[in-house]
Amino acid sequence: MTDRTRVTEDISRLLEELDEIHPLLQSEAADSERLRRPTPVVQDALRASGIFGLMVPAELGGMAASPLQILQVMEKLSHADSSLGWLVRAVASETATAATYLSDEAVAELFTGGGFPLVAGQSTAFTGQAVRDGGGYRVSGVWQFAPGVSMATHINLAVTVRETGERLVCLVPRSALRISDNWDMLGLRATASLDYRAEDLLVDDTYVFRIGPEHVRRGRSVHGLSPALMAGLHQAAWSQGVGRRMLDELRELTRRKDPAGGSPVTSDEFFAEYARHFSHVRGTMALLRETWGDNESTLAARARLDDEQETMSRLACSLASRTAVEISQLVHRFAGAQVMRDGTLQRFFRDSHAGSQHRGSSHIVTQKCGRMLSGTLPTGSHWGFFDLVVPEQAAAGA
């Protein structure tokens, strides 16, 4: 059996497992919201499914999923539960980041017998400070909005070295940090996106790594993608699942209403708007599949994505997020009291707005994509993280 065949079979089994646990996720959703984290039975079901190993390299017991497979899995989970989709995308990404970049010594300690740690954190938010100390670094700082901290065994700390300005990521046990149980938000309530703090914490070099294609230690070429593109892929998949679920809920609401009763969801205006938004979801998914299928071909050839591929990846993510928000506005306009009542439709409505705050899907990203695609930028302009790097700007900042 080839590695590609095994991965395909693993993904198929995972999709079947998500179908099997779907009733459980629905029945536990309200309690997860109340607890502000997945209930214990949901946590156990997610671990047992293997979904947290979605992007972990195959040599460490993970699924080593391709971008298109990630899109398929995360869209499906987010359609089932928007908060769980948001949490899993974060923990699966951070776990894969550690698996991809950690030293061989650290991997030998943590990824044993086909098992692996669950890693949460913010490996791209370099708000911490590090100072060199012997064979490691002393780290201090505060990090915010890390989904899945309540489930994690370890946390990634993104830091800047005070003496050199170098950016590093440190992996530490969750028990070594001060966790703030301060997640009380309007949406994504079940994600436990908590803040955490390190105070003069010594981290051995073994558990310190650098992120970027040139620092990849193991795994398929997909792990050479920038963190911004991987975040965008997950954001797009999540938005697609959430948008599609809100349309499904509206459809069920329509079926329960008597057209003779004059309900807004049985009006001709509603049906026209419903069809328009339905086409947007289908169209955006087609764009995502085309864009990431093209990216996969480039990555398989061990080549770097060009500027247009990077731009289209960001643009597709932004469009998917905008589509989900527009569907939430459709819900607000036509669902009436149903969106105000506690329940699935309200939860997805709130979560869609909370998730749209992600930096990678903002309207500013779309504006920058337009600048790149229009060909009006100076030669040498390229993407940094979520921002464009324009030569004049780089010179001015030097």
Coordinates of C-alpha atoms in Angstrom, one line a residue, residues 12-393:
S12 CA -12.3 8.2 4.4
R13 CA -12.5 6.6 7.8
L14 CA -12.3 9.9 9.5
L15 CA -15.2 11.3 7.4
E16 CA -17.2 8.2 8.3
E17 CA -16.4 8.7 11.9
L18 CA -17.6 12.3 11.8
D19 CA -20.9 11.0 10.4
E20 CA -21.2 8.5 13.2
I21 CA -20.5 11.0 16.0
H22 CA -22.7 13.7 14.4
P23 CA -25.8 12.9 16.7
L24 CA -23.5 13.1 19.7
L25 CA -22.1 16.5 18.7
Q26 CA -25.7 17.8 18.2
S27 CA -26.9 16.5 21.6
E28 CA -23.9 17.9 23.5
A29 CA -23.7 21.3 21.8
A30 CA -25.8 23.2 24.3
D31 CA -23.8 21.8 27.3
S32 CA -20.5 22.6 25.5
E33 CA -21.7 26.2 25.1
R34 CA -22.6 26.4 28.8
L35 CA -19.2 25.0 29.9
R36 CA -17.4 27.2 27.3
R37 CA -15.5 24.1 26.1
P38 CA -16.4 20.7 24.7
T39 CA -18.0 18.4 27.1
P40 CA -15.9 15.4 28.3
V41 CA -17.8 13.0 26.1
V42 CA -17.2 15.2 23.0
Q43 CA -13.5 15.6 23.8
D44 CA -13.2 11.8 24.0
A45 CA -15.1 11.3 20.7
L46 CA -12.8 13.8 18.9
R47 CA -9.7 12.2 20.3
A48 CA -10.9 8.8 19.3
S49 CA -11.7 9.9 15.8
G50 CA -8.0 10.8 15.2
I51 CA -8.9 14.2 13.8
F52 CA -6.2 16.0 15.8
G53 CA -3.6 14.1 13.7
L54 CA -5.1 15.4 10.5
M55 CA -1.9 17.2 9.4
V56 CA 0.7 15.4 11.6
P57 CA 3.4 13.8 9.3
A58 CA 2.7 10.1 8.5
E59 CA 6.0 9.0 10.0
L60 CA 4.8 10.2 13.4
G61 CA 1.4 8.4 13.1
G62 CA -0.6 11.2 11.6
M63 CA -2.7 11.4 8.5
A64 CA -0.5 13.9 6.6
A65 CA -3.6 15.2 4.8
S66 CA -3.3 17.3 1.7
P67 CA -4.9 20.8 1.5
L68 CA -7.9 19.5 -0.4
Q69 CA -8.4 16.8 2.2
I70 CA -8.1 19.3 5.0
L71 CA -10.7 21.4 3.2
Q72 CA -13.1 18.5 3.1
V73 CA -12.7 17.4 6.7
M74 CA -12.8 20.8 8.3
E75 CA -15.8 21.9 6.2
K76 CA -17.7 18.8 7.3
L77 CA -16.9 19.2 11.0
S78 CA -17.7 22.9 11.0
H79 CA -21.0 22.2 9.4
A80 CA -21.8 19.9 12.3
D81 CA -20.6 22.3 15.0
S82 CA -19.1 25.7 14.3
S83 CA -17.3 26.0 17.7
L84 CA -15.8 22.5 17.4
G85 CA -14.7 23.2 13.9
W86 CA -12.9 26.4 15.1
L87 CA -11.3 24.5 18.0
V88 CA -10.1 21.5 16.1
R89 CA -8.7 23.6 13.2
A90 CA -6.5 25.4 15.8
V91 CA -5.4 22.4 17.8
A92 CA -4.7 20.3 14.7
S93 CA -2.7 23.1 13.2
E94 CA -0.6 23.7 16.3
T95 CA 0.0 20.0 16.8
A96 CA 1.1 19.6 13.2
T97 CA 3.4 22.7 13.6
A98 CA 5.2 21.1 16.5
A99 CA 5.4 17.7 14.7
T100 CA 6.9 19.4 11.6
Y101 CA 9.5 21.6 13.2
L102 CA 10.5 20.2 16.5
S103 CA 13.9 18.6 17.0
D104 CA 14.4 14.9 16.7
E105 CA 15.0 14.6 20.4
A106 CA 11.7 16.3 21.3
V107 CA 9.8 14.3 18.8
A108 CA 11.3 11.0 20.2
E109 CA 10.0 12.0 23.7
L110 CA 6.5 13.3 22.7
F111 CA 5.5 11.3 19.6
T112 CA 5.7 7.7 20.8
G113 CA 3.9 4.6 20.0
G114 CA 1.7 6.2 17.4
G115 CA 0.4 8.7 20.0
F116 CA 1.1 12.4 20.1
P117 CA 0.5 15.5 22.3
L118 CA -2.4 17.9 21.7
V119 CA -0.9 21.3 21.2
A120 CA -2.7 24.6 21.5
G121 CA -1.4 28.1 21.3
Q122 CA -0.5 31.0 19.1
S123 CA 2.6 30.1 17.1
T124 CA 2.3 33.2 14.9
A125 CA 1.6 35.8 17.5
F126 CA 5.0 36.8 18.7
T127 CA 4.0 38.7 21.8
G128 CA 6.4 37.0 24.1
Q129 CA 10.0 37.9 24.8
A130 CA 13.0 35.5 25.1
V131 CA 16.5 35.9 26.5
R132 CA 19.3 33.4 25.8
D133 CA 20.2 31.4 28.9
G134 CA 22.7 28.6 28.6
G135 CA 21.3 25.8 26.5
G136 CA 17.9 27.5 26.1
Y137 CA 15.8 30.6 26.5
R138 CA 14.0 32.3 29.4
V139 CA 10.6 33.2 28.2
S140 CA 8.0 35.7 29.5
G141 CA 4.9 37.1 27.9
V142 CA 1.1 37.0 27.5
W143 CA -0.8 35.4 24.6
Q144 CA -4.5 35.7 23.9
F145 CA -7.3 33.8 22.1
A146 CA -5.9 30.3 21.9
P147 CA -8.7 27.8 21.1
G148 CA -8.5 24.4 22.8
V149 CA -6.3 25.3 25.7
S150 CA -8.6 23.2 28.0
M151 CA -7.9 20.1 26.0
A152 CA -4.2 20.6 25.2
T153 CA -1.3 18.8 26.8
H154 CA 1.2 21.4 25.5
I155 CA 1.2 25.0 24.4
N156 CA 3.2 26.8 21.7
L157 CA 4.7 30.1 22.7
A158 CA 5.7 32.5 19.9
V159 CA 8.5 34.8 21.1
T160 CA 11.0 37.4 19.9
V161 CA 14.6 37.1 21.1
R162 CA 15.3 40.4 22.9
E163 CA 19.0 40.6 21.8
T164 CA 18.6 39.7 18.1
G165 CA 15.0 40.2 17.2
E166 CA 14.8 36.6 16.0
R167 CA 11.4 35.0 16.1
L168 CA 11.1 31.5 17.7
V169 CA 8.4 29.1 18.9
C170 CA 8.8 27.3 22.2
L171 CA 6.8 24.2 23.1
V172 CA 6.0 23.8 26.8
P173 CA 3.7 21.7 29.0
R174 CA 0.4 23.4 29.7
S175 CA 1.1 22.9 33.4
A176 CA 4.1 25.3 33.1
L177 CA 1.8 28.3 32.3
R178 CA -0.7 30.4 34.0
I179 CA -4.1 30.0 32.2
S180 CA -6.7 32.7 32.4
D181 CA -10.2 31.2 32.3
N182 CA -11.5 34.4 30.8
W183 CA -13.4 33.2 27.7
D184 CA -16.8 34.9 27.8
M185 CA -17.6 35.9 24.3
L186 CA -20.7 36.4 22.2
G187 CA -19.8 33.6 19.7
L188 CA -17.5 30.5 19.5
R189 CA -18.3 30.0 23.2
A190 CA -17.4 26.3 23.3
T191 CA -13.9 26.8 22.0
A192 CA -12.2 27.7 25.3
S193 CA -10.0 30.2 23.5
L194 CA -8.2 31.2 26.7
D195 CA -5.3 33.5 27.4
Y196 CA -2.1 32.3 28.9
R197 CA 1.0 33.7 30.5
A198 CA 4.7 32.6 31.0
E199 CA 6.9 34.2 33.7
D200 CA 10.6 33.7 33.4
L201 CA 10.1 30.2 32.1
L202 CA 13.3 28.3 31.0
V203 CA 12.8 26.4 27.8
D204 CA 15.5 24.0 26.6
D205 CA 16.8 24.3 23.0
T206 CA 15.3 20.9 22.3
Y207 CA 11.9 22.4 22.5
V208 CA 12.6 25.6 20.5
F209 CA 12.1 25.8 16.8
R210 CA 11.8 28.2 13.8
I211 CA 8.9 28.2 11.4
G212 CA 9.2 28.4 7.6
P213 CA 9.8 26.2 4.6
E214 CA 13.5 26.2 5.1
H215 CA 13.1 24.8 8.6
V216 CA 10.8 21.9 7.9
R217 CA 12.2 18.7 9.5
R218 CA 9.7 16.1 8.5
G219 CA 6.4 15.7 6.7
R220 CA 5.0 16.3 3.2
S221 CA 5.7 19.4 1.2
V222 CA 2.3 20.9 2.4
H223 CA 4.1 21.7 5.7
G224 CA 6.3 24.1 3.8
L225 CA 3.3 26.4 3.3
S226 CA 3.4 29.6 5.3
P227 CA 1.3 29.8 8.5
A228 CA -0.8 32.5 6.8
L229 CA -1.8 30.2 3.9
M230 CA -2.6 27.3 6.2
A231 CA -4.6 29.6 8.5
G232 CA -6.5 30.8 5.4
L233 CA -7.2 27.3 4.2
H234 CA -8.7 26.4 7.6
Q235 CA -10.6 29.7 7.8
A236 CA -12.1 29.1 4.4
A237 CA -13.2 25.5 5.2
W238 CA -14.7 26.7 8.5
S239 CA -16.6 29.5 6.7
Q240 CA -17.9 27.1 4.1
G241 CA -19.2 24.7 6.7
V242 CA -20.9 27.4 8.8
G243 CA -22.5 29.1 5.8
R244 CA -23.8 25.8 4.4
R245 CA -25.3 24.9 7.8
M246 CA -27.1 28.2 8.2
L247 CA -28.7 27.6 4.7
D248 CA -29.7 24.1 5.8
E249 CA -31.3 25.4 8.9
L250 CA -33.2 28.1 6.9
R251 CA -34.4 25.3 4.5
E252 CA -35.7 23.3 7.4
L253 CA -37.5 26.4 8.8
T254 CA -39.1 27.0 5.5
R255 CA -40.4 23.4 5.3
R256 CA -42.0 23.8 8.7
K257 CA -43.9 27.0 7.7
D258 CA -47.2 27.2 6.0
P259 CA -46.9 29.5 2.9
A260 CA -50.5 30.6 3.6
G261 CA -49.4 32.0 6.9
G262 CA -47.3 34.8 5.4
S263 CA -44.0 33.8 6.9
P264 CA -41.0 35.7 5.6
V265 CA -39.2 32.4 4.8
T266 CA -42.0 31.5 2.4
S267 CA -42.0 34.7 0.4
D268 CA -40.8 35.1 -3.2
E269 CA -38.2 37.6 -2.0
F270 CA -36.7 35.0 0.4
F271 CA -36.5 32.3 -2.2
A272 CA -34.7 34.6 -4.6
E273 CA -32.2 35.6 -1.8
Y274 CA -31.8 32.0 -0.7
A275 CA -31.0 30.9 -4.3
R276 CA -28.4 33.6 -4.6
H277 CA -26.6 32.7 -1.4
F278 CA -26.8 29.0 -2.2
S279 CA -25.0 29.7 -5.5
H280 CA -22.4 31.8 -3.6
V281 CA -21.6 28.8 -1.3
R282 CA -21.3 26.5 -4.2
G283 CA -19.2 28.9 -6.2
T284 CA -16.8 29.7 -3.4
M285 CA -16.3 26.0 -2.8
A286 CA -15.5 25.5 -6.5
L287 CA -13.0 28.4 -6.3
L288 CA -11.4 26.9 -3.3
R289 CA -11.1 23.4 -4.9
E290 CA -9.6 24.9 -8.1
T291 CA -7.2 27.2 -6.2
W292 CA -6.0 24.5 -3.8
G293 CA -5.9 21.8 -6.4
D294 CA -3.5 24.0 -8.4
N295 CA -1.5 24.7 -5.2
E296 CA -1.2 20.9 -4.5
S297 CA 0.2 20.3 -8.0
T298 CA 2.9 23.0 -7.4
L299 CA 3.7 21.6 -4.0
A300 CA 3.9 18.0 -5.3
A301 CA 6.6 19.3 -7.7
R302 CA 8.5 20.7 -4.7
A303 CA 8.1 24.2 -6.0
R304 CA 7.1 27.4 -4.3
L305 CA 3.7 29.0 -4.9
D306 CA 4.0 32.0 -7.1
D307 CA 2.5 35.4 -6.3
E308 CA -0.8 34.8 -8.1
Q309 CA -1.3 31.4 -6.3
E310 CA -0.6 33.0 -2.9
T311 CA -3.0 35.9 -3.8
M312 CA -5.8 33.6 -5.0
S313 CA -5.4 31.5 -1.8
R314 CA -6.0 34.5 0.3
L315 CA -8.8 35.9 -1.9
A316 CA -10.7 32.6 -1.8
C317 CA -10.5 32.6 2.0
S318 CA -11.7 36.1 2.2
L319 CA -14.6 35.4 -0.2
A320 CA -15.6 32.3 1.8
S321 CA -15.7 34.3 5.1
R322 CA -17.7 37.1 3.5
T323 CA -20.2 34.6 2.1
A324 CA -20.8 33.2 5.6
V325 CA -21.4 36.6 7.0
E326 CA -23.8 37.5 4.2
I327 CA -25.7 34.3 4.9
S328 CA -25.9 35.3 8.6
Q329 CA -27.5 38.5 7.5
L330 CA -30.0 36.6 5.4
V331 CA -30.8 34.6 8.6
H332 CA -31.2 37.8 10.6
R333 CA -33.4 39.3 7.9
F334 CA -35.8 36.4 7.3
A335 CA -35.7 34.0 10.2
G336 CA -37.4 36.4 12.6
A337 CA -37.7 35.2 16.2
Q338 CA -36.0 31.9 15.4
V339 CA -32.6 33.6 15.3
M340 CA -33.3 35.2 18.6
R341 CA -34.2 32.0 20.4
D342 CA -31.6 29.7 22.0
G343 CA -30.8 26.9 19.5
T344 CA -28.8 25.9 16.5
L345 CA -29.6 28.8 14.3
Q346 CA -28.8 31.3 16.9
R347 CA -25.5 29.6 17.8
F348 CA -24.3 29.4 14.2
F349 CA -25.4 33.1 13.7
R350 CA -23.3 34.2 16.6
D351 CA -20.4 32.0 15.7
S352 CA -20.3 33.2 12.1
H353 CA -19.8 36.8 13.3
A354 CA -17.2 35.9 15.9
G355 CA -15.2 33.9 13.3
S356 CA -15.3 36.7 10.8
Q357 CA -13.0 38.7 13.0
H358 CA -10.0 36.6 12.0
R359 CA -7.4 38.8 10.5
G360 CA -6.8 36.6 7.5
S361 CA -10.4 37.0 6.2
S362 CA -10.9 40.8 6.6
H363 CA -12.0 43.0 3.8
I364 CA -8.5 44.6 3.9
V365 CA -7.0 41.3 2.7
T366 CA -9.4 41.4 -0.3
Q367 CA -8.3 45.0 -1.1
K368 CA -4.7 43.9 -1.1
C369 CA -5.5 40.9 -3.3
G370 CA -7.0 43.4 -5.7
R371 CA -3.8 45.5 -5.7
M372 CA -1.7 42.4 -6.5
L373 CA -4.0 41.0 -9.2
S374 CA -4.4 44.4 -10.9
G375 CA -0.7 44.5 -11.7
T376 CA -0.3 48.0 -10.4
L377 CA 2.2 47.3 -7.6
P378 CA 6.0 47.9 -8.1
T379 CA 8.2 45.0 -9.2
G380 CA 9.3 42.9 -6.2
S381 CA 6.1 43.3 -4.3
H382 CA 5.2 40.1 -2.5
W383 CA 3.2 38.6 0.4
G384 CA 4.6 38.7 3.9
F385 CA 2.3 37.2 6.5
F386 CA -1.2 38.7 6.0
D387 CA 0.3 41.9 4.6
L388 CA 1.8 42.9 1.2
V389 CA 5.4 43.9 1.2
V390 CA 6.0 46.7 -1.2
P391 CA 9.6 47.6 -2.1
E392 CA 9.2 51.3 -1.3
Q393 CA 7.6 50.4 2.1

